[in-house]
Amino acid sequence: MIESSPRQRMLVLAICCMSLLIVSLDNTVLNVALPSMRRDLDASVSGLQWSIDAYTLVLASLLMLAGSTADRIGRRKVFVAGLVAFTGGSLLCSLAPSLNWLIVFRMVQAVGGAMLNPVAMSIITNTFTDPAERARAIGVWGAVGGVSMAAGPLIGGVLVDSVGWRSIFLINLPIGVAAFALTLRHIQESRAARPRRPDPLGQVLVIALLGSLTYGIIEAPAAGWRSPLIMGCAVVAFAAFVGLLIHEPRCKEPLIDLRFFRSAPFSGSTVIAISAFAGLAGFLFLNTLYLQDVRGLSALHAGLYMLPMAGLTVLFAPLAGRLVGSRGPRICLLIAGVAMASSGLLFALFEAETSNPLLFTGYMLFGLGFGMVNAPITNTAVSGMPRSQAGVAAAIASTSRQTGGTLGVAVIGSVLAAGLANGSDFSGAAQPAWWIITICGLLVLVVGAATSGAWARGTAERTARTLEEAVGTVSTTTGSPRG
């Protein structure tokens, strides 16, 4: 536990939000640059998918390892190393001579990003010791993440049209350097009282599962769903999943403590995070290509078209943080699910992309929904978890986000590529993808309603007691307000 003054706690929160800003922004700022990159680097649709998914895939694979490592060797050490790697990777991306090199440098960025988000969340959890104050801090954190991701297309559009697509990586440099200097000055070192030991087999299984699943989905339209390559990916993914289910419960200190999932709010936050971020990634991927390739808009104008989505997210993300702090996550999750599903339905049933009034209505609904969903995901994930395991719990929540983003681009991109290959126009090829986004919104609604009531809170409390007894501590748990 870190004792600090209110001013010191606010500085720590600001530094952590700076790291979240650059990592989250890089998830979406690249979308609006895709057409420019395709022309400059001669990239295919699958190549564009990889320029996004190489980043999110490495993030998803390494977040839990980074969280547990930080709990063990020191959170500030890992956080500083992450800032150096991410900032350096951003510089390399801006200099990439080809698509393949860009993908490699995006992976370097992601290694640094994996050291930032879960560690920053752990630092916040251990700095803000009062449950209500912690809930508000987590709400701010979630709001920054949601706003930065939603604002990505607009920021990217301005930069691509004024400076060029390489500039979207250069904006990370001043923020990264400033966060590095402030971290050395203001963040204290902290570790878990009883950190877990490494689980190398568990880490390998996670990488095999996510890597084979993503590769198979992205490459299937070109290789064929029944080709030996894709069937091999399916076998590897299934074997890795079964291996995790068998190995992790038997491991004394597993990478993924499956007991966490006995908490209904924690399990629900995992499903909601995957669904919401898959929907966001697919939504941005589809709209970026449609606005620039079909409507012929510039990157800047495409970003401006998506301003209603970003604006609603900016407006409602802070409100969601305050609601979670005072009323709990339930209201936010219900609103988010309804809004995101309604947005998907407008495109799936009424081809909203062909009518500006419907298009902007769909953007506003999705922005409202995404603005309301991010803060409750984070708060619910760490609710009821011992602070000694805060890094791992937060890492699983972040992994769920990145996994959702990875799968969203992979699935939506593959569905679109398959439709275009069969001769459909863009609207026809995209229609199945819009139904997938609608289902993502419905999952947020249904799972949010099921895992945010009194019964769910009871499972979180029982899980916390079990985990505390298992590690032999009587640590204070990170409670959340009733909701």
mmCIF file with all atom_site columns, C-alpha atoms in Angstrom, residues 31-204:
data_model
loop_
_atom_site.group_PDB
_atom_site.id
_atom_site.type_symbol
_atom_site.label_atom_id
_atom_site.label_alt_id
_atom_site.label_comp_id
_atom_site.label_asym_id
_atom_site.label_entity_id
_atom_site.label_seq_id
_atom_site.pdbx_PDB_ins_code
_atom_site.Cartn_x
_atom_site.Cartn_y
_atom_site.Cartn_z
_atom_site.occupancy
_atom_site.B_iso_or_equiv
_atom_site.pdbx_formal_charge
_atom_site.auth_seq_id
_atom_site.auth_comp_id
_atom_site.auth_asym_id
_atom_site.auth_atom_id
_atom_site.pdbx_PDB_model_num
ATOM 1   C CA . ASN A 1 31  ? -7.509  3.128   -38.760 1.00 0.00 ? 31  ASN A CA 1
ATOM 2   C CA . VAL A 1 32  ? -7.987  6.389   -40.619 1.00 0.00 ? 32  VAL A CA 1
ATOM 3   C CA . ALA A 1 33  ? -4.484  6.068   -42.100 1.00 0.00 ? 33  ALA A CA 1
ATOM 4   C CA . LEU A 1 34  ? -5.154  2.637   -43.619 1.00 0.00 ? 34  LEU A CA 1
ATOM 5   C CA . PRO A 1 35  ? -6.015  3.820   -47.173 1.00 0.00 ? 35  PRO A CA 1
ATOM 6   C CA . SER A 1 36  ? -2.904  6.050   -47.280 1.00 0.00 ? 36  SER A CA 1
ATOM 7   C CA . MET A 1 37  ? -0.747  3.213   -45.978 1.00 0.00 ? 37  MET A CA 1
ATOM 8   C CA . ARG A 1 38  ? -2.233  0.812   -48.532 1.00 0.00 ? 38  ARG A CA 1
ATOM 9   C CA . ARG A 1 39  ? -1.225  3.157   -51.354 1.00 0.00 ? 39  ARG A CA 1
ATOM 10  C CA . ASP A 1 40  ? 2.248   3.965   -49.996 1.00 0.00 ? 40  ASP A CA 1
ATOM 11  C CA . LEU A 1 41  ? 3.147   0.435   -48.882 1.00 0.00 ? 41  LEU A CA 1
ATOM 12  C CA . ASP A 1 42  ? 1.158   -1.540  -51.505 1.00 0.00 ? 42  ASP A CA 1
ATOM 13  C CA . ALA A 1 43  ? -0.753  -3.449  -48.812 1.00 0.00 ? 43  ALA A CA 1
ATOM 14  C CA . SER A 1 44  ? -3.631  -5.926  -49.151 1.00 0.00 ? 44  SER A CA 1
ATOM 15  C CA . VAL A 1 45  ? -6.684  -6.066  -46.862 1.00 0.00 ? 45  VAL A CA 1
ATOM 16  C CA . SER A 1 46  ? -5.014  -8.794  -44.803 1.00 0.00 ? 46  SER A CA 1
ATOM 17  C CA . GLY A 1 47  ? -1.859  -6.669  -44.633 1.00 0.00 ? 47  GLY A CA 1
ATOM 18  C CA . LEU A 1 48  ? -3.906  -3.794  -43.231 1.00 0.00 ? 48  LEU A CA 1
ATOM 19  C CA . GLN A 1 49  ? -5.452  -6.173  -40.699 1.00 0.00 ? 49  GLN A CA 1
ATOM 20  C CA . TRP A 1 50  ? -1.995  -7.252  -39.578 1.00 0.00 ? 50  TRP A CA 1
ATOM 21  C CA . SER A 1 51  ? -0.811  -3.655  -39.154 1.00 0.00 ? 51  SER A CA 1
ATOM 22  C CA . ILE A 1 52  ? -3.498  -3.344  -36.475 1.00 0.00 ? 52  ILE A CA 1
ATOM 23  C CA . ASP A 1 53  ? -3.621  -6.871  -35.086 1.00 0.00 ? 53  ASP A CA 1
ATOM 24  C CA . ALA A 1 54  ? 0.153   -7.307  -34.725 1.00 0.00 ? 54  ALA A CA 1
ATOM 25  C CA . TYR A 1 55  ? -0.075  -4.569  -32.106 1.00 0.00 ? 55  TYR A CA 1
ATOM 26  C CA . THR A 1 56  ? -3.173  -5.781  -30.260 1.00 0.00 ? 56  THR A CA 1
ATOM 27  C CA . LEU A 1 57  ? -2.132  -9.436  -30.459 1.00 0.00 ? 57  LEU A CA 1
ATOM 28  C CA . VAL A 1 58  ? 1.232   -8.875  -28.762 1.00 0.00 ? 58  VAL A CA 1
ATOM 29  C CA . LEU A 1 59  ? -0.447  -6.657  -26.188 1.00 0.00 ? 59  LEU A CA 1
ATOM 30  C CA . ALA A 1 60  ? -3.030  -9.316  -25.391 1.00 0.00 ? 60  ALA A CA 1
ATOM 31  C CA . SER A 1 61  ? -0.385  -12.042 -25.190 1.00 0.00 ? 61  SER A CA 1
ATOM 32  C CA . LEU A 1 62  ? 1.977   -10.245 -22.808 1.00 0.00 ? 62  LEU A CA 1
ATOM 33  C CA . LEU A 1 63  ? -0.276  -8.187  -20.524 1.00 0.00 ? 63  LEU A CA 1
ATOM 34  C CA . MET A 1 64  ? -0.679  -10.858 -17.856 1.00 0.00 ? 64  MET A CA 1
ATOM 35  C CA . LEU A 1 65  ? 3.037   -11.633 -17.857 1.00 0.00 ? 65  LEU A CA 1
ATOM 36  C CA . ALA A 1 66  ? 3.806   -7.930  -17.473 1.00 0.00 ? 66  ALA A CA 1
ATOM 37  C CA . GLY A 1 67  ? 1.295   -7.539  -14.636 1.00 0.00 ? 67  GLY A CA 1
ATOM 38  C CA . SER A 1 68  ? 2.654   -10.451 -12.616 1.00 0.00 ? 68  SER A CA 1
ATOM 39  C CA . THR A 1 69  ? 6.271   -9.450  -13.331 1.00 0.00 ? 69  THR A CA 1
ATOM 40  C CA . ALA A 1 70  ? 5.585   -5.926  -12.074 1.00 0.00 ? 70  ALA A CA 1
ATOM 41  C CA . ASP A 1 71  ? 3.993   -7.300  -8.897  1.00 0.00 ? 71  ASP A CA 1
ATOM 42  C CA . ARG A 1 72  ? 7.168   -9.332  -8.397  1.00 0.00 ? 72  ARG A CA 1
ATOM 43  C CA . ILE A 1 73  ? 10.149  -7.107  -9.338  1.00 0.00 ? 73  ILE A CA 1
ATOM 44  C CA . GLY A 1 74  ? 8.642   -3.635  -8.935  1.00 0.00 ? 74  GLY A CA 1
ATOM 45  C CA . ARG A 1 75  ? 5.883   -1.740  -10.677 1.00 0.00 ? 75  ARG A CA 1
ATOM 46  C CA . ARG A 1 76  ? 7.850   1.431   -11.325 1.00 0.00 ? 76  ARG A CA 1
ATOM 47  C CA . LYS A 1 77  ? 10.730  -0.521  -12.913 1.00 0.00 ? 77  LYS A CA 1
ATOM 48  C CA . VAL A 1 78  ? 8.420   -2.263  -15.362 1.00 0.00 ? 78  VAL A CA 1
ATOM 49  C CA . PHE A 1 79  ? 6.448   0.932   -16.034 1.00 0.00 ? 79  PHE A CA 1
ATOM 50  C CA . VAL A 1 80  ? 9.621   2.865   -16.910 1.00 0.00 ? 80  VAL A CA 1
ATOM 51  C CA . ALA A 1 81  ? 10.834  0.044   -19.171 1.00 0.00 ? 81  ALA A CA 1
ATOM 52  C CA . GLY A 1 82  ? 7.465   0.070   -20.914 1.00 0.00 ? 82  GLY A CA 1
ATOM 53  C CA . LEU A 1 83  ? 7.654   3.800   -21.586 1.00 0.00 ? 83  LEU A CA 1
ATOM 54  C CA . VAL A 1 84  ? 11.114  3.413   -23.122 1.00 0.00 ? 84  VAL A CA 1
ATOM 55  C CA . ALA A 1 85  ? 10.071  0.475   -25.337 1.00 0.00 ? 85  ALA A CA 1
ATOM 56  C CA . PHE A 1 86  ? 6.812   2.066   -26.461 1.00 0.00 ? 86  PHE A CA 1
ATOM 57  C CA . THR A 1 87  ? 8.354   5.442   -27.268 1.00 0.00 ? 87  THR A CA 1
ATOM 58  C CA . GLY A 1 88  ? 11.266  3.819   -29.108 1.00 0.00 ? 88  GLY A CA 1
ATOM 59  C CA . GLY A 1 89  ? 8.900   1.550   -31.027 1.00 0.00 ? 89  GLY A CA 1
ATOM 60  C CA . SER A 1 90  ? 6.819   4.571   -32.051 1.00 0.00 ? 90  SER A CA 1
ATOM 61  C CA . LEU A 1 91  ? 9.922   6.260   -33.494 1.00 0.00 ? 91  LEU A CA 1
ATOM 62  C CA . LEU A 1 92  ? 10.775  3.093   -35.446 1.00 0.00 ? 92  LEU A CA 1
ATOM 63  C CA . CYS A 1 93  ? 7.217   2.859   -36.815 1.00 0.00 ? 93  CYS A CA 1
ATOM 64  C CA . SER A 1 94  ? 7.482   6.402   -38.156 1.00 0.00 ? 94  SER A CA 1
ATOM 65  C CA . LEU A 1 95  ? 10.594  5.356   -40.096 1.00 0.00 ? 95  LEU A CA 1
ATOM 66  C CA . ALA A 1 96  ? 9.337   1.961   -41.367 1.00 0.00 ? 96  ALA A CA 1
ATOM 67  C CA . PRO A 1 97  ? 10.416  1.424   -45.031 1.00 0.00 ? 97  PRO A CA 1
ATOM 68  C CA . SER A 1 98  ? 7.840   -1.300  -45.780 1.00 0.00 ? 98  SER A CA 1
ATOM 69  C CA . LEU A 1 99  ? 4.679   -2.912  -44.464 1.00 0.00 ? 99  LEU A CA 1
ATOM 70  C CA . ASN A 1 100 ? 6.579   -5.889  -43.045 1.00 0.00 ? 100 ASN A CA 1
ATOM 71  C CA . TRP A 1 101 ? 8.917   -3.611  -41.104 1.00 0.00 ? 101 TRP A CA 1
ATOM 72  C CA . LEU A 1 102 ? 5.951   -1.575  -39.875 1.00 0.00 ? 102 LEU A CA 1
ATOM 73  C CA . ILE A 1 103 ? 4.343   -4.753  -38.526 1.00 0.00 ? 103 ILE A CA 1
ATOM 74  C CA . VAL A 1 104 ? 7.594   -5.696  -36.749 1.00 0.00 ? 104 VAL A CA 1
ATOM 75  C CA . PHE A 1 105 ? 7.933   -2.227  -35.212 1.00 0.00 ? 105 PHE A CA 1
ATOM 76  C CA . ARG A 1 106 ? 4.272   -2.296  -34.162 1.00 0.00 ? 106 ARG A CA 1
ATOM 77  C CA . MET A 1 107 ? 5.122   -5.430  -32.215 1.00 0.00 ? 107 MET A CA 1
ATOM 78  C CA . VAL A 1 108 ? 7.977   -3.571  -30.494 1.00 0.00 ? 108 VAL A CA 1
ATOM 79  C CA . GLN A 1 109 ? 5.487   -0.862  -29.550 1.00 0.00 ? 109 GLN A CA 1
ATOM 80  C CA . ALA A 1 110 ? 3.156   -3.493  -28.171 1.00 0.00 ? 110 ALA A CA 1
ATOM 81  C CA . VAL A 1 111 ? 5.845   -5.036  -25.955 1.00 0.00 ? 111 VAL A CA 1
ATOM 82  C CA . GLY A 1 112 ? 6.199   -1.625  -24.314 1.00 0.00 ? 112 GLY A CA 1
ATOM 83  C CA . GLY A 1 113 ? 2.450   -1.102  -24.184 1.00 0.00 ? 113 GLY A CA 1
ATOM 84  C CA . ALA A 1 114 ? 2.017   -4.438  -22.415 1.00 0.00 ? 114 ALA A CA 1
ATOM 85  C CA . MET A 1 115 ? 4.205   -3.110  -19.588 1.00 0.00 ? 115 MET A CA 1
ATOM 86  C CA . LEU A 1 116 ? 2.135   0.068   -19.215 1.00 0.00 ? 116 LEU A CA 1
ATOM 87  C CA . ASN A 1 117 ? -1.609  -0.539  -18.923 1.00 0.00 ? 117 ASN A CA 1
ATOM 88  C CA . PRO A 1 118 ? -1.816  -3.322  -16.306 1.00 0.00 ? 118 PRO A CA 1
ATOM 89  C CA . VAL A 1 119 ? 1.045   -1.845  -14.305 1.00 0.00 ? 119 VAL A CA 1
ATOM 90  C CA . ALA A 1 120 ? -0.522  1.616   -14.336 1.00 0.00 ? 120 ALA A CA 1
ATOM 91  C CA . MET A 1 121 ? -3.816  0.120   -13.174 1.00 0.00 ? 121 MET A CA 1
ATOM 92  C CA . SER A 1 122 ? -1.996  -1.689  -10.377 1.00 0.00 ? 122 SER A CA 1
ATOM 93  C CA . ILE A 1 123 ? -0.244  1.542   -9.355  1.00 0.00 ? 123 ILE A CA 1
ATOM 94  C CA . ILE A 1 124 ? -3.612  3.330   -9.206  1.00 0.00 ? 124 ILE A CA 1
ATOM 95  C CA . THR A 1 125 ? -5.205  0.517   -7.200  1.00 0.00 ? 125 THR A CA 1
ATOM 96  C CA . ASN A 1 126 ? -2.416  0.580   -4.635  1.00 0.00 ? 126 ASN A CA 1
ATOM 97  C CA . THR A 1 127 ? -2.185  4.392   -4.492  1.00 0.00 ? 127 THR A CA 1
ATOM 98  C CA . PHE A 1 128 ? -5.885  5.122   -3.967  1.00 0.00 ? 128 PHE A CA 1
ATOM 99  C CA . THR A 1 129 ? -6.661  3.137   -0.826  1.00 0.00 ? 129 THR A CA 1
ATOM 100 C CA . ASP A 1 130 ? -10.132 4.541   -0.092  1.00 0.00 ? 130 ASP A CA 1
ATOM 101 C CA . PRO A 1 131 ? -12.715 2.465   -2.034  1.00 0.00 ? 131 PRO A CA 1
ATOM 102 C CA . ALA A 1 132 ? -14.827 5.456   -3.144  1.00 0.00 ? 132 ALA A CA 1
ATOM 103 C CA . GLU A 1 133 ? -11.767 7.499   -4.136  1.00 0.00 ? 133 GLU A CA 1
ATOM 104 C CA . ARG A 1 134 ? -10.377 4.462   -5.951  1.00 0.00 ? 134 ARG A CA 1
ATOM 105 C CA . ALA A 1 135 ? -13.635 4.010   -7.864  1.00 0.00 ? 135 ALA A CA 1
ATOM 106 C CA . ARG A 1 136 ? -13.507 7.648   -8.999  1.00 0.00 ? 136 ARG A CA 1
ATOM 107 C CA . ALA A 1 137 ? -9.850  7.292   -10.035 1.00 0.00 ? 137 ALA A CA 1
ATOM 108 C CA . ILE A 1 138 ? -10.638 4.142   -12.000 1.00 0.00 ? 138 ILE A CA 1
ATOM 109 C CA . GLY A 1 139 ? -13.547 5.995   -13.579 1.00 0.00 ? 139 GLY A CA 1
ATOM 110 C CA . VAL A 1 140 ? -11.169 8.734   -14.761 1.00 0.00 ? 140 VAL A CA 1
ATOM 111 C CA . TRP A 1 141 ? -8.797  6.066   -16.042 1.00 0.00 ? 141 TRP A CA 1
ATOM 112 C CA . GLY A 1 142 ? -11.559 4.330   -17.958 1.00 0.00 ? 142 GLY A CA 1
ATOM 113 C CA . ALA A 1 143 ? -12.787 7.641   -19.355 1.00 0.00 ? 143 ALA A CA 1
ATOM 114 C CA . VAL A 1 144 ? -9.323  8.537   -20.669 1.00 0.00 ? 144 VAL A CA 1
ATOM 115 C CA . GLY A 1 145 ? -9.066  5.157   -22.381 1.00 0.00 ? 145 GLY A CA 1
ATOM 116 C CA . GLY A 1 146 ? -12.467 5.470   -23.990 1.00 0.00 ? 146 GLY A CA 1
ATOM 117 C CA . VAL A 1 147 ? -11.952 9.057   -25.103 1.00 0.00 ? 147 VAL A CA 1
ATOM 118 C CA . SER A 1 148 ? -8.499  8.381   -26.569 1.00 0.00 ? 148 SER A CA 1
ATOM 119 C CA . MET A 1 149 ? -9.742  5.399   -28.563 1.00 0.00 ? 149 MET A CA 1
ATOM 120 C CA . ALA A 1 150 ? -12.819 7.197   -29.864 1.00 0.00 ? 150 ALA A CA 1
ATOM 121 C CA . ALA A 1 151 ? -10.834 10.338  -30.758 1.00 0.00 ? 151 ALA A CA 1
ATOM 122 C CA . GLY A 1 152 ? -8.262  8.297   -32.690 1.00 0.00 ? 152 GLY A CA 1
ATOM 123 C CA . PRO A 1 153 ? -9.922  8.631   -36.126 1.00 0.00 ? 153 PRO A CA 1
ATOM 124 C CA . LEU A 1 154 ? -10.240 12.419  -35.830 1.00 0.00 ? 154 LEU A CA 1
ATOM 125 C CA . ILE A 1 155 ? -6.674  12.919  -34.594 1.00 0.00 ? 155 ILE A CA 1
ATOM 126 C CA . GLY A 1 156 ? -5.410  10.509  -37.228 1.00 0.00 ? 156 GLY A CA 1
ATOM 127 C CA . GLY A 1 157 ? -7.326  12.302  -39.971 1.00 0.00 ? 157 GLY A CA 1
ATOM 128 C CA . VAL A 1 158 ? -5.841  15.678  -39.056 1.00 0.00 ? 158 VAL A CA 1
ATOM 129 C CA . LEU A 1 159 ? -2.309  14.263  -38.957 1.00 0.00 ? 159 LEU A CA 1
ATOM 130 C CA . VAL A 1 160 ? -2.553  12.144  -42.113 1.00 0.00 ? 160 VAL A CA 1
ATOM 131 C CA . ASP A 1 161 ? -3.888  15.014  -44.238 1.00 0.00 ? 161 ASP A CA 1
ATOM 132 C CA . SER A 1 162 ? -1.567  17.679  -42.831 1.00 0.00 ? 162 SER A CA 1
ATOM 133 C CA . VAL A 1 163 ? 1.719   15.832  -42.243 1.00 0.00 ? 163 VAL A CA 1
ATOM 134 C CA . GLY A 1 164 ? 1.337   12.242  -43.463 1.00 0.00 ? 164 GLY A CA 1
ATOM 135 C CA . TRP A 1 165 ? 0.519   8.871   -41.947 1.00 0.00 ? 165 TRP A CA 1
ATOM 136 C CA . ARG A 1 166 ? 3.925   8.503   -40.301 1.00 0.00 ? 166 ARG A CA 1
ATOM 137 C CA . SER A 1 167 ? 3.128   11.442  -38.015 1.00 0.00 ? 167 SER A CA 1
ATOM 138 C CA . ILE A 1 168 ? 0.549   9.386   -36.123 1.00 0.00 ? 168 ILE A CA 1
ATOM 139 C CA . PHE A 1 169 ? 3.449   7.593   -34.447 1.00 0.00 ? 169 PHE A CA 1
ATOM 140 C CA . LEU A 1 170 ? 5.521   10.708  -33.801 1.00 0.00 ? 170 LEU A CA 1
ATOM 141 C CA . ILE A 1 171 ? 2.865   12.225  -31.509 1.00 0.00 ? 171 ILE A CA 1
ATOM 142 C CA . ASN A 1 172 ? 3.692   9.496   -28.969 1.00 0.00 ? 172 ASN A CA 1
ATOM 143 C CA . LEU A 1 173 ? 7.233   10.782  -28.510 1.00 0.00 ? 173 LEU A CA 1
ATOM 144 C CA . PRO A 1 174 ? 6.651   13.970  -26.464 1.00 0.00 ? 174 PRO A CA 1
ATOM 145 C CA . ILE A 1 175 ? 3.992   12.285  -24.307 1.00 0.00 ? 175 ILE A CA 1
ATOM 146 C CA . GLY A 1 176 ? 6.231   9.267   -23.695 1.00 0.00 ? 176 GLY A CA 1
ATOM 147 C CA . VAL A 1 177 ? 9.241   11.404  -22.775 1.00 0.00 ? 177 VAL A CA 1
ATOM 148 C CA . ALA A 1 178 ? 7.171   13.581  -20.414 1.00 0.00 ? 178 ALA A CA 1
ATOM 149 C CA . ALA A 1 179 ? 5.635   10.518  -18.724 1.00 0.00 ? 179 ALA A CA 1
ATOM 150 C CA . PHE A 1 180 ? 9.120   9.008   -18.319 1.00 0.00 ? 180 PHE A CA 1
ATOM 151 C CA . ALA A 1 181 ? 10.475  12.118  -16.574 1.00 0.00 ? 181 ALA A CA 1
ATOM 152 C CA . LEU A 1 182 ? 7.419   12.473  -14.318 1.00 0.00 ? 182 LEU A CA 1
ATOM 153 C CA . THR A 1 183 ? 7.503   8.790   -13.384 1.00 0.00 ? 183 THR A CA 1
ATOM 154 C CA . LEU A 1 184 ? 11.083  8.996   -12.139 1.00 0.00 ? 184 LEU A CA 1
ATOM 155 C CA . ARG A 1 185 ? 10.160  12.009  -10.022 1.00 0.00 ? 185 ARG A CA 1
ATOM 156 C CA . HIS A 1 186 ? 6.721   11.224  -8.631  1.00 0.00 ? 186 HIS A CA 1
ATOM 157 C CA . ILE A 1 187 ? 5.925   7.485   -8.661  1.00 0.00 ? 187 ILE A CA 1
ATOM 158 C CA . GLN A 1 188 ? 7.157   5.368   -5.766  1.00 0.00 ? 188 GLN A CA 1
ATOM 159 C CA . GLU A 1 189 ? 8.309   1.804   -6.197  1.00 0.00 ? 189 GLU A CA 1
ATOM 160 C CA . SER A 1 190 ? 5.867   -0.873  -5.032  1.00 0.00 ? 190 SER A CA 1
ATOM 161 C CA . ARG A 1 191 ? 5.557   -4.643  -5.140  1.00 0.00 ? 191 ARG A CA 1
ATOM 162 C CA . ALA A 1 192 ? 2.993   -7.230  -4.154  1.00 0.00 ? 192 ALA A CA 1
ATOM 163 C CA . ALA A 1 193 ? 3.411   -8.574  -0.631  1.00 0.00 ? 193 ALA A CA 1
ATOM 164 C CA . ARG A 1 194 ? 3.500   -12.088 -2.047  1.00 0.00 ? 194 ARG A CA 1
ATOM 165 C CA . PRO A 1 195 ? 3.944   -11.963 -5.822  1.00 0.00 ? 195 PRO A CA 1
ATOM 166 C CA . ARG A 1 196 ? 3.437   -15.060 -7.918  1.00 0.00 ? 196 ARG A CA 1
ATOM 167 C CA . ARG A 1 197 ? 6.231   -16.951 -9.617  1.00 0.00 ? 197 ARG A CA 1
ATOM 168 C CA . PRO A 1 198 ? 6.518   -17.107 -13.419 1.00 0.00 ? 198 PRO A CA 1
ATOM 169 C CA . ASP A 1 199 ? 4.388   -19.608 -15.330 1.00 0.00 ? 199 ASP A CA 1
ATOM 170 C CA . PRO A 1 200 ? 6.290   -20.105 -18.613 1.00 0.00 ? 200 PRO A CA 1
ATOM 171 C CA . LEU A 1 201 ? 4.084   -22.931 -19.893 1.00 0.00 ? 201 LEU A CA 1
ATOM 172 C CA . GLY A 1 202 ? 0.955   -20.892 -19.268 1.00 0.00 ? 202 GLY A CA 1
ATOM 173 C CA . GLN A 1 203 ? 2.480   -17.948 -21.143 1.00 0.00 ? 203 GLN A CA 1
ATOM 174 C CA . VAL A 1 204 ? 3.382   -20.132 -24.132 1.00 0.00 ? 204 VAL A CA 1
#
